[in-house]
PDB file of C-alpha atoms in Angstrom:
ATOM      1  CA  UNK A   1     -27.818   5.649 -62.038  1.00  0.00           C
ATOM      2  CA  UNK A   2     -26.057   8.952 -62.725  1.00  0.00           C
ATOM      3  CA  UNK A   3     -25.883  10.038 -66.383  1.00  0.00           C
ATOM      4  CA  UNK A   4     -22.539   9.831 -68.166  1.00  0.00           C
ATOM      5  CA  UNK A   5     -20.857  13.301 -68.087  1.00  0.00           C
ATOM      6  CA  UNK A   6     -21.250  15.007 -71.458  1.00  0.00           C
ATOM      7  CA  UNK A   7     -17.492  15.517 -71.812  1.00  0.00           C
ATOM      8  CA  UNK A   8     -17.054  11.732 -71.741  1.00  0.00           C
ATOM      9  CA  UNK A   9     -19.666  10.931 -74.382  1.00  0.00           C
ATOM     10  CA  UNK A  10     -17.388  11.450 -77.370  1.00  0.00           C
ATOM     11  CA  UNK A  11     -14.400   9.651 -75.853  1.00  0.00           C
ATOM     12  CA  UNK A  12     -15.740   6.137 -76.386  1.00  0.00           C
ATOM     13  CA  UNK A  13     -17.751   4.689 -79.240  1.00  0.00           C
ATOM     14  CA  UNK A  14     -20.910   2.911 -78.146  1.00  0.00           C
ATOM     15  CA  UNK A  15     -21.384  -0.298 -80.118  1.00  0.00           C
ATOM     16  CA  UNK A  16     -24.973  -1.448 -80.532  1.00  0.00           C
ATOM     17  CA  UNK A  17     -25.541  -4.959 -81.884  1.00  0.00           C
ATOM     18  CA  UNK A  18     -28.979  -5.359 -83.459  1.00  0.00           C
ATOM     19  CA  UNK A  19     -29.759  -9.081 -83.545  1.00  0.00           C
ATOM     20  CA  UNK A  20     -31.918 -10.048 -86.512  1.00  0.00           C
ATOM     21  CA  UNK A  21     -33.617 -13.336 -87.322  1.00  0.00           C
ATOM     22  CA  UNK A  22     -35.984 -14.292 -90.122  1.00  0.00           C
ATOM     23  CA  UNK A  23     -39.478 -13.037 -89.313  1.00  0.00           C
ATOM     24  CA  UNK A  24     -38.568 -10.373 -86.761  1.00  0.00           C
ATOM     25  CA  UNK A  25     -40.987  -7.454 -86.391  1.00  0.00           C
ATOM     26  CA  UNK A  26     -39.682  -4.433 -88.289  1.00  0.00           C
ATOM     27  CA  UNK A  27     -40.783  -1.724 -85.835  1.00  0.00           C
ATOM     28  CA  UNK A  28     -39.418  -3.727 -82.880  1.00  0.00           C
ATOM     29  CA  UNK A  29     -35.997  -3.145 -84.382  1.00  0.00           C
ATOM     30  CA  UNK A  30     -36.165   0.071 -86.362  1.00  0.00           C
ATOM     31  CA  UNK A  31     -38.111   2.114 -83.802  1.00  0.00           C
ATOM     32  CA  UNK A  32     -35.389   1.804 -81.130  1.00  0.00           C
ATOM     33  CA  UNK A  33     -32.653   2.026 -83.786  1.00  0.00           C
ATOM     34  CA  UNK A  34     -33.939   5.419 -84.955  1.00  0.00           C
ATOM     35  CA  UNK A  35     -33.655   6.772 -81.421  1.00  0.00           C
ATOM     36  CA  UNK A  36     -30.467   5.046 -80.282  1.00  0.00           C
ATOM     37  CA  UNK A  37     -28.652   6.027 -83.469  1.00  0.00           C
ATOM     38  CA  UNK A  38     -28.968   9.688 -82.456  1.00  0.00           C
ATOM     39  CA  UNK A  39     -26.690   9.241 -79.451  1.00  0.00           C
ATOM     40  CA  UNK A  40     -23.190  10.691 -79.760  1.00  0.00           C
ATOM     41  CA  UNK A  41     -20.558   8.423 -81.303  1.00  0.00           C
ATOM     42  CA  UNK A  42     -22.703   5.331 -81.840  1.00  0.00           C
ATOM     43  CA  UNK A  43     -21.820   2.479 -84.170  1.00  0.00           C
ATOM     44  CA  UNK A  44     -24.653   0.166 -85.224  1.00  0.00           C
ATOM     45  CA  UNK A  45     -23.970  -3.471 -86.095  1.00  0.00           C
ATOM     46  CA  UNK A  46     -26.741  -5.404 -87.859  1.00  0.00           C
ATOM     47  CA  UNK A  47     -25.998  -9.023 -87.035  1.00  0.00           C
ATOM     48  CA  UNK A  48     -27.509 -12.490 -87.052  1.00  0.00           C
ATOM     49  CA  UNK A  49     -26.609 -16.028 -86.006  1.00  0.00           C
ATOM     50  CA  UNK A  50     -25.525 -17.086 -89.486  1.00  0.00           C
ATOM     51  CA  UNK A  51     -25.040 -13.776 -91.296  1.00  0.00           C
ATOM     52  CA  UNK A  52     -26.440 -12.852 -94.692  1.00  0.00           C
ATOM     53  CA  UNK A  53     -29.667 -11.201 -95.813  1.00  0.00           C
ATOM     54  CA  UNK A  54     -32.413 -11.396 -93.173  1.00  0.00           C
ATOM     55  CA  UNK A  55     -36.088 -10.638 -93.913  1.00  0.00           C
ATOM     56  CA  UNK A  56     -38.461  -9.155 -91.362  1.00  0.00           C
ATOM     57  CA  UNK A  57     -42.072 -10.309 -91.091  1.00  0.00           C
ATOM     58  CA  UNK A  58     -42.959  -7.379 -93.339  1.00  0.00           C
ATOM     59  CA  UNK A  59     -40.386  -8.373 -95.984  1.00  0.00           C
ATOM     60  CA  UNK A  60     -37.829  -5.714 -95.069  1.00  0.00           C
ATOM     61  CA  UNK A  61     -34.442  -7.219 -95.924  1.00  0.00           C
ATOM     62  CA  UNK A  62     -31.254  -6.264 -94.077  1.00  0.00           C
ATOM     63  CA  UNK A  63     -27.713  -7.450 -94.817  1.00  0.00           C
ATOM     64  CA  UNK A  64     -26.214  -8.790 -91.587  1.00  0.00           C
ATOM     65  CA  UNK A  65     -22.825  -9.915 -90.365  1.00  0.00           C
ATOM     66  CA  UNK A  66     -22.422 -13.222 -88.582  1.00  0.00           C
ATOM     67  CA  UNK A  67     -22.169 -12.477 -84.876  1.00  0.00           C
ATOM     68  CA  UNK A  68     -19.360 -14.201 -83.044  1.00  0.00           C
ATOM     69  CA  UNK A  69     -18.793 -11.950 -80.037  1.00  0.00           C
ATOM     70  CA  UNK A  70     -19.568  -8.472 -78.748  1.00  0.00           C
ATOM     71  CA  UNK A  71     -17.105  -5.728 -77.945  1.00  0.00           C
ATOM     72  CA  UNK A  72     -16.717  -4.830 -74.303  1.00  0.00           C
ATOM     73  CA  UNK A  73     -19.330  -2.359 -73.079  1.00  0.00           C
ATOM     74  CA  UNK A  74     -21.731  -3.049 -75.948  1.00  0.00           C
ATOM     75  CA  UNK A  75     -25.515  -2.940 -76.131  1.00  0.00           C
ATOM     76  CA  UNK A  76     -27.456  -5.928 -77.491  1.00  0.00           C
ATOM     77  CA  UNK A  77     -30.890  -5.190 -78.989  1.00  0.00           C
ATOM     78  CA  UNK A  78     -33.249  -8.150 -79.532  1.00  0.00           C
ATOM     79  CA  UNK A  79     -36.556  -7.576 -81.369  1.00  0.00           C
ATOM     80  CA  UNK A  80     -39.557  -9.879 -81.244  1.00  0.00           C
ATOM     81  CA  UNK A  81     -42.066 -11.186 -83.743  1.00  0.00           C
ATOM     82  CA  UNK A  82     -44.133 -14.284 -84.454  1.00  0.00           C
ATOM     83  CA  UNK A  83     -40.946 -16.153 -85.396  1.00  0.00           C
ATOM     84  CA  UNK A  84     -39.921 -16.209 -81.738  1.00  0.00           C
ATOM     85  CA  UNK A  85     -42.501 -18.948 -81.106  1.00  0.00           C
ATOM     86  CA  UNK A  86     -40.278 -21.453 -82.901  1.00  0.00           C
ATOM     87  CA  UNK A  87     -36.935 -19.755 -82.272  1.00  0.00           C
ATOM     88  CA  UNK A  88     -37.207 -20.316 -78.510  1.00  0.00           C
ATOM     89  CA  UNK A  89     -36.801 -24.042 -79.262  1.00  0.00           C
ATOM     90  CA  UNK A  90     -33.671 -23.561 -81.383  1.00  0.00           C
ATOM     91  CA  UNK A  91     -31.044 -24.796 -78.940  1.00  0.00           C
ATOM     92  CA  UNK A  92     -28.077 -23.510 -80.949  1.00  0.00           C
ATOM     93  CA  UNK A  93     -29.531 -20.020 -81.267  1.00  0.00           C
ATOM     94  CA  UNK A  94     -30.507 -19.819 -77.591  1.00  0.00           C
ATOM     95  CA  UNK A  95     -27.067 -21.002 -76.478  1.00  0.00           C
ATOM     96  CA  UNK A  96     -25.442 -18.353 -78.676  1.00  0.00           C
ATOM     97  CA  UNK A  97     -27.833 -15.701 -77.378  1.00  0.00           C
ATOM     98  CA  UNK A  98     -26.931 -16.628 -73.805  1.00  0.00           C
ATOM     99  CA  UNK A  99     -23.276 -15.973 -74.620  1.00  0.00           C
ATOM    100  CA  UNK A 100     -23.978 -12.688 -76.421  1.00  0.00           C
ATOM    101  CA  UNK A 101     -26.252 -11.403 -73.669  1.00  0.00           C
ATOM    102  CA  UNK A 102     -23.627 -12.303 -71.072  1.00  0.00           C
ATOM    103  CA  UNK A 103     -20.995 -10.394 -73.056  1.00  0.00           C
ATOM    104  CA  UNK A 104     -23.163  -7.276 -73.359  1.00  0.00           C
ATOM    105  CA  UNK A 105     -23.107  -4.427 -70.892  1.00  0.00           C
ATOM    106  CA  UNK A 106     -26.809  -3.870 -71.544  1.00  0.00           C
ATOM    107  CA  UNK A 107     -29.395  -6.114 -73.189  1.00  0.00           C
ATOM    108  CA  UNK A 108     -32.621  -4.600 -74.534  1.00  0.00           C
ATOM    109  CA  UNK A 109     -35.516  -6.718 -75.796  1.00  0.00           C
ATOM    110  CA  UNK A 110     -38.729  -5.672 -77.489  1.00  0.00           C
ATOM    111  CA  UNK A 111     -42.050  -7.524 -77.438  1.00  0.00           C
ATOM    112  CA  UNK A 112     -41.554 -11.315 -77.615  1.00  0.00           C
ATOM    113  CA  UNK A 113     -37.815 -10.807 -77.883  1.00  0.00           C
ATOM    114  CA  UNK A 114     -38.093 -11.181 -74.106  1.00  0.00           C
ATOM    115  CA  UNK A 115     -39.091 -14.823 -74.654  1.00  0.00           C
ATOM    116  CA  UNK A 116     -35.774 -15.466 -76.392  1.00  0.00           C
ATOM    117  CA  UNK A 117     -33.873 -13.936 -73.494  1.00  0.00           C
ATOM    118  CA  UNK A 118     -36.041 -15.831 -71.010  1.00  0.00           C
ATOM    119  CA  UNK A 119     -35.128 -19.084 -72.777  1.00  0.00           C
ATOM    120  CA  UNK A 120     -31.479 -18.474 -71.861  1.00  0.00           C
ATOM    121  CA  UNK A 121     -32.349 -18.427 -68.158  1.00  0.00           C
ATOM    122  CA  UNK A 122     -30.906 -14.944 -67.693  1.00  0.00           C
ATOM    123  CA  UNK A 123     -34.297 -13.516 -66.724  1.00  0.00           C
ATOM    124  CA  UNK A 124     -35.049 -16.158 -64.093  1.00  0.00           C
ATOM    125  CA  UNK A 125     -36.537 -14.578 -60.955  1.00  0.00           C
ATOM    126  CA  UNK A 126     -36.276 -11.104 -62.496  1.00  0.00           C
ATOM    127  CA  UNK A 127     -39.152  -8.749 -63.374  1.00  0.00           C
ATOM    128  CA  UNK A 128     -39.741  -8.387 -67.114  1.00  0.00           C
ATOM    129  CA  UNK A 129     -42.459  -7.684 -69.618  1.00  0.00           C
ATOM    130  CA  UNK A 130     -43.422  -8.731 -73.122  1.00  0.00           C
ATOM    131  CA  UNK A 131     -46.333  -8.339 -75.506  1.00  0.00           C
ATOM    132  CA  UNK A 132     -49.288  -8.913 -73.219  1.00  0.00           C
ATOM    133  CA  UNK A 133     -51.309 -10.491 -76.045  1.00  0.00           C
ATOM    134  CA  UNK A 134     -48.660 -13.260 -76.228  1.00  0.00           C
ATOM    135  CA  UNK A 135     -49.792 -15.394 -73.294  1.00  0.00           C
ATOM    136  CA  UNK A 136     -47.546 -18.208 -74.499  1.00  0.00           C
ATOM    137  CA  UNK A 137     -44.504 -16.266 -73.285  1.00  0.00           C
ATOM    138  CA  UNK A 138     -45.731 -16.208 -69.688  1.00  0.00           C
ATOM    139  CA  UNK A 139     -46.834 -19.844 -69.873  1.00  0.00           C
ATOM    140  CA  UNK A 140     -43.514 -21.023 -71.307  1.00  0.00           C
ATOM    141  CA  UNK A 141     -41.332 -19.194 -68.783  1.00  0.00           C
ATOM    142  CA  UNK A 142     -43.152 -18.996 -65.417  1.00  0.00           C
ATOM    143  CA  UNK A 143     -39.832 -18.532 -63.603  1.00  0.00           C
ATOM    144  CA  UNK A 144     -39.745 -14.930 -64.881  1.00  0.00           C
ATOM    145  CA  UNK A 145     -41.641 -12.312 -62.883  1.00  0.00           C
ATOM    146  CA  UNK A 146     -43.781 -11.078 -65.781  1.00  0.00           C
ATOM    147  CA  UNK A 147     -45.282  -7.633 -65.262  1.00  0.00           C
ATOM    148  CA  UNK A 148     -48.802  -7.361 -66.661  1.00  0.00           C
ATOM    149  CA  UNK A 149     -48.871  -3.569 -66.594  1.00  0.00           C
ATOM    150  CA  UNK A 150     -45.642  -2.047 -67.834  1.00  0.00           C
ATOM    151  CA  UNK A 151     -44.551  -0.158 -70.916  1.00  0.00           C
ATOM    152  CA  UNK A 152     -41.050  -1.399 -70.163  1.00  0.00           C
ATOM    153  CA  UNK A 153     -39.178  -2.910 -67.229  1.00  0.00           C
ATOM    154  CA  UNK A 154     -35.589  -2.505 -66.122  1.00  0.00           C
ATOM    155  CA  UNK A 155     -33.970  -5.307 -64.116  1.00  0.00           C
ATOM    156  CA  UNK A 156     -30.279  -4.719 -63.544  1.00  0.00           C
ATOM    157  CA  UNK A 157     -28.720  -4.562 -67.016  1.00  0.00           C
ATOM    158  CA  UNK A 158     -31.771  -5.990 -68.776  1.00  0.00           C
ATOM    159  CA  UNK A 159     -34.493  -3.827 -70.299  1.00  0.00           C
ATOM    160  CA  UNK A 160     -37.643  -5.478 -71.657  1.00  0.00           C
ATOM    161  CA  UNK A 161     -40.434  -3.682 -73.515  1.00  0.00           C
ATOM    162  CA  UNK A 162     -44.022  -4.735 -74.081  1.00  0.00           C
ATOM    163  CA  UNK A 163     -45.678  -4.707 -77.499  1.00  0.00           C
ATOM    164  CA  UNK A 164     -43.968  -3.384 -80.642  1.00  0.00           C
ATOM    165  CA  UNK A 165     -44.031   0.435 -80.304  1.00  0.00           C
ATOM    166  CA  UNK A 166     -43.154   0.145 -76.604  1.00  0.00           C
ATOM    167  CA  UNK A 167     -39.599  -0.490 -77.731  1.00  0.00           C
ATOM    168  CA  UNK A 168     -39.315   3.201 -78.584  1.00  0.00           C
ATOM    169  CA  UNK A 169     -40.389   4.262 -75.098  1.00  0.00           C
ATOM    170  CA  UNK A 170     -37.938   1.750 -73.631  1.00  0.00           C
ATOM    171  CA  UNK A 171     -35.104   3.038 -75.828  1.00  0.00           C
ATOM    172  CA  UNK A 172     -35.737   6.579 -74.613  1.00  0.00           C
ATOM    173  CA  UNK A 173     -35.959   5.312 -71.029  1.00  0.00           C
ATOM    174  CA  UNK A 174     -32.596   3.625 -71.481  1.00  0.00           C
ATOM    175  CA  UNK A 175     -31.142   6.829 -72.924  1.00  0.00           C
ATOM    176  CA  UNK A 176     -32.514   8.800 -69.969  1.00  0.00           C
ATOM    177  CA  UNK A 177     -30.956   6.357 -67.498  1.00  0.00           C
ATOM    178  CA  UNK A 178     -27.552   6.385 -69.179  1.00  0.00           C
ATOM    179  CA  UNK A 179     -27.272   9.883 -70.638  1.00  0.00           C
ATOM    180  CA  UNK A 180     -29.871  11.926 -68.766  1.00  0.00           C
ATOM    181  CA  UNK A 181     -33.493  12.895 -69.315  1.00  0.00           C
ATOM    182  CA  UNK A 182     -32.569  16.038 -71.248  1.00  0.00           C
ATOM    183  CA  UNK A 183     -30.804  13.927 -73.876  1.00  0.00           C
ATOM    184  CA  UNK A 184     -33.783  11.566 -74.194  1.00  0.00           C
ATOM    185  CA  UNK A 185     -36.235  14.449 -74.448  1.00  0.00           C
ATOM    186  CA  UNK A 186     -34.132  16.187 -77.088  1.00  0.00           C
ATOM    187  CA  UNK A 187     -34.021  13.031 -79.219  1.00  0.00           C
ATOM    188  CA  UNK A 188     -37.783  12.516 -78.846  1.00  0.00           C
ATOM    189  CA  UNK A 189     -38.394  16.110 -79.953  1.00  0.00           C
ATOM    190  CA  UNK A 190     -36.145  15.756 -82.991  1.00  0.00           C
ATOM    191  CA  UNK A 191     -38.062  12.648 -83.992  1.00  0.00           C
ATOM    192  CA  UNK A 192     -41.424  14.343 -83.245  1.00  0.00           C
ATOM    193  CA  UNK A 193     -42.248  11.419 -80.985  1.00  0.00           C
ATOM    194  CA  UNK A 194     -44.497  11.667 -77.919  1.00  0.00           C
ATOM    195  CA  UNK A 195     -42.479   9.749 -75.344  1.00  0.00           C
ATOM    196  CA  UNK A 196     -44.343   7.821 -72.650  1.00  0.00           C
ATOM    197  CA  UNK A 197     -41.900   8.668 -69.853  1.00  0.00           C
ATOM    198  CA  UNK A 198     -43.369   6.509 -67.096  1.00  0.00           C
ATOM    199  CA  UNK A 199     -42.466   2.850 -67.510  1.00  0.00           C
ATOM    200  CA  UNK A 200     -45.424   1.715 -65.411  1.00  0.00           C
ATOM    201  CA  UNK A 201     -48.026   3.756 -67.279  1.00  0.00           C
ATOM    202  CA  UNK A 202     -49.399   1.315 -69.844  1.00  0.00           C
ATOM    203  CA  UNK A 203     -52.669   2.142 -71.618  1.00  0.00           C
ATOM    204  CA  UNK A 204     -52.516  -1.194 -73.432  1.00  0.00           C
ATOM    205  CA  UNK A 205     -52.420  -3.353 -70.307  1.00  0.00           C
ATOM    206  CA  UNK A 206     -54.941  -6.188 -70.249  1.00  0.00           C
ATOM    207  CA  UNK A 207     -56.756  -6.941 -67.014  1.00  0.00           C
TER     208      UNK A 207
END
């Protein structure tokens, strides 16, 4: 996909909806947020199913708005965490997520956030990845083509990252796809982050 011309970047605000739930993994969310927030003309929305103060697994509390719908052309970011084990069985949440993901132009998941997206059926027959230590994700959703060795995977408008810090590499990969590699590299340098540029190079893969 060709990068967006630089002269067009400031013409349209990019809305990024960060979907929080009690017990999400802090770095799953805040790692990508740090990088994505450095794009030109970005507006971050911290949202949840019910709204209100949401605590991460590490006790980091964020005030969220209740999410009803996404603006056209938006990005949906879904972190993971141990809480996803029970959240995948929350029919109301999964039905809402299916709607939100369908409304998004791009949907990015980190770690076991991919399990939540898989529960909607939107990843059926598509390649994806998740935290490779979470075998329950693969067992619960065998209809997804889980990639055992991948830092992140792109399938159409869905990006899925493996464990925790991989969300940062995925975010930069997304930026490179949409805005060009130079933009992604510049953001990585400003954050003093060593970007793993190759999605298939995964030193944490388990045989």
